[in-house]
mmCIF file of N, CA and C in Angstrom:
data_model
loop_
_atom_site.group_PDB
_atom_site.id
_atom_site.type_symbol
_atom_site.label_atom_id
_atom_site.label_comp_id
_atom_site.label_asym_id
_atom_site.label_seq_id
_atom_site.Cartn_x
_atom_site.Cartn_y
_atom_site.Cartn_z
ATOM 1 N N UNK A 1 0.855 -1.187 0.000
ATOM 2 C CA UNK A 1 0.000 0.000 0.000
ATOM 3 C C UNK A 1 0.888 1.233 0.000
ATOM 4 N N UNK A 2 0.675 2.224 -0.878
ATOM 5 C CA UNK A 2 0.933 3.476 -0.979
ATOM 6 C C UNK A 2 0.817 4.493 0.148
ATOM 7 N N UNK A 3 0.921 4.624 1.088
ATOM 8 C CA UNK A 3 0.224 5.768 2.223
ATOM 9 C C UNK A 3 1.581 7.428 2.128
ATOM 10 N N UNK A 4 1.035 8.104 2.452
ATOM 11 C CA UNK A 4 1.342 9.099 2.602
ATOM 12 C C UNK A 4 1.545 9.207 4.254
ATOM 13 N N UNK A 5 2.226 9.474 5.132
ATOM 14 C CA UNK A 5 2.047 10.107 6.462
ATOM 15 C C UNK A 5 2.394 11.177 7.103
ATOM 16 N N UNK A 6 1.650 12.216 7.456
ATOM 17 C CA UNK A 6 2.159 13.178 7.763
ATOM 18 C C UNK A 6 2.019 13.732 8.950
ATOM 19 N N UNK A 7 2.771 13.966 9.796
ATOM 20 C CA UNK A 7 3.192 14.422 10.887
ATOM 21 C C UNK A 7 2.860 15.882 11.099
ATOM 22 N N UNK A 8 1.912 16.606 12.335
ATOM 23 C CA UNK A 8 2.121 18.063 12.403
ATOM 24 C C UNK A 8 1.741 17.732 13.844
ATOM 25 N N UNK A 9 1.822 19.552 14.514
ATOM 26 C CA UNK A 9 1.320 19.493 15.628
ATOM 27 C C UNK A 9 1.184 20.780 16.003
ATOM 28 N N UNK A 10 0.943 21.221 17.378
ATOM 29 C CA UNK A 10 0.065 22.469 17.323
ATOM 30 C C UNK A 10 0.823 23.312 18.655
ATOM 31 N N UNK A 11 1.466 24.256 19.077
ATOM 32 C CA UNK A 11 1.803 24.919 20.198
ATOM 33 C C UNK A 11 2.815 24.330 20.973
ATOM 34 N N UNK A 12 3.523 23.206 20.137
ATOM 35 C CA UNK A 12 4.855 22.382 20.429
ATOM 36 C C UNK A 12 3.772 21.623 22.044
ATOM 37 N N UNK A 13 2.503 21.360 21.677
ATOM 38 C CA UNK A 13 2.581 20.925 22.706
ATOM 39 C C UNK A 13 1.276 19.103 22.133
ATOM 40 N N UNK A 14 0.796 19.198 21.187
ATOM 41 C CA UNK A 14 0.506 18.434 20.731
ATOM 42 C C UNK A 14 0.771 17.979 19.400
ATOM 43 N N UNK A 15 0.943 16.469 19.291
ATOM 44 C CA UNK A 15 1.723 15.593 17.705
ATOM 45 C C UNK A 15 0.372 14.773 17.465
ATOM 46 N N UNK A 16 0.222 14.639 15.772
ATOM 47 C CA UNK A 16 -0.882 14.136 15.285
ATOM 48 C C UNK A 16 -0.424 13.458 13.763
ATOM 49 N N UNK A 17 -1.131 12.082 13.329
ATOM 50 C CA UNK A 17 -0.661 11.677 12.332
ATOM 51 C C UNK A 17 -1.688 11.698 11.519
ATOM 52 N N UNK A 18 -1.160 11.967 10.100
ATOM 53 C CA UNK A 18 -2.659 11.955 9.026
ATOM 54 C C UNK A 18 -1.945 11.010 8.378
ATOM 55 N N UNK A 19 -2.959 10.082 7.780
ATOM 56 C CA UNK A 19 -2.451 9.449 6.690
ATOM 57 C C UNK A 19 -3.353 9.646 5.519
ATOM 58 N N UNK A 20 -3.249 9.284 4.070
ATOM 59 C CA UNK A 20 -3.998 9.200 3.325
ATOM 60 C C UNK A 20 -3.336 8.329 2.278
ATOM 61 N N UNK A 21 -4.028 7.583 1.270
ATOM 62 C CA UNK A 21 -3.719 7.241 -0.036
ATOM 63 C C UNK A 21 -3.268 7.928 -1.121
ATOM 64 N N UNK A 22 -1.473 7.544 -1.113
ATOM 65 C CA UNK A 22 -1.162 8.509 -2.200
ATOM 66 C C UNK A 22 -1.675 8.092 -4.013
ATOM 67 N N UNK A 23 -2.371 7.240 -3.808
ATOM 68 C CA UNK A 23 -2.502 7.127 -5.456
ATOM 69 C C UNK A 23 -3.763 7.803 -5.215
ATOM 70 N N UNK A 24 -4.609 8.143 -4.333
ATOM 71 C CA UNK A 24 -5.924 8.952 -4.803
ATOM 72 C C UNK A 24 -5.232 10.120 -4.335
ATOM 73 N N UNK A 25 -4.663 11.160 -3.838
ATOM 74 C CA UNK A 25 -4.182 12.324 -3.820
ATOM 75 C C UNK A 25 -3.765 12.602 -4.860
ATOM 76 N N UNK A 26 -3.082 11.608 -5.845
ATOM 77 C CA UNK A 26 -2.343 11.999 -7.354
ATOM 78 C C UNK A 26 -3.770 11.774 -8.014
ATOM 79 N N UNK A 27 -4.693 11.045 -8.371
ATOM 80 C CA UNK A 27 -5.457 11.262 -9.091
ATOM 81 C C UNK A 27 -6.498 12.030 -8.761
ATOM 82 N N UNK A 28 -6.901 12.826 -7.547
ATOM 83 C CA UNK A 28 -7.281 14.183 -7.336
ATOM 84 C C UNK A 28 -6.179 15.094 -7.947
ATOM 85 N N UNK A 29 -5.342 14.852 -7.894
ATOM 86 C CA UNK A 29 -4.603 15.927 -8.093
ATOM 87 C C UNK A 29 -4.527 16.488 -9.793
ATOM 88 N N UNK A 30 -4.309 15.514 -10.556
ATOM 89 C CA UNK A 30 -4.051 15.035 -12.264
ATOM 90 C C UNK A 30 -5.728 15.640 -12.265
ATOM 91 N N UNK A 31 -7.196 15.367 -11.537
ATOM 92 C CA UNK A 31 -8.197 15.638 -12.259
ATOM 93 C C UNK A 31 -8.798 17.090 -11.729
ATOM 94 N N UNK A 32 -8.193 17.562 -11.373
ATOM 95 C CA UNK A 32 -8.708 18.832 -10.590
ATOM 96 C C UNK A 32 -7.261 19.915 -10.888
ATOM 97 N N UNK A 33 -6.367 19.408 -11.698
ATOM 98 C CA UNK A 33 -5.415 20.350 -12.072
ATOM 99 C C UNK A 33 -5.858 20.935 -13.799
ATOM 100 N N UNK A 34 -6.937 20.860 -14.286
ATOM 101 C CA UNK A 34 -7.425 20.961 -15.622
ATOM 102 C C UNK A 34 -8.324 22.073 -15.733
#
């Protein structure tokens, strides 16, 4: 599986993980760049 993970956080005092599917971020991306 493809995942993306991304790491942020907020006031150096809380950490949070996103993940998502990078093959649907690229094909949002390819169909909404037109």
């Amino acid at each position: 599986v493809e995942s993306l993970r991304l790491y942020y956080g907020a006031a150096d005092k809380v950490v949070a993980l996103a993940t998502a599917d990078l093959n649907e971020i690229l094909s949002f991306l390819k169909r909404d760049s037109k």
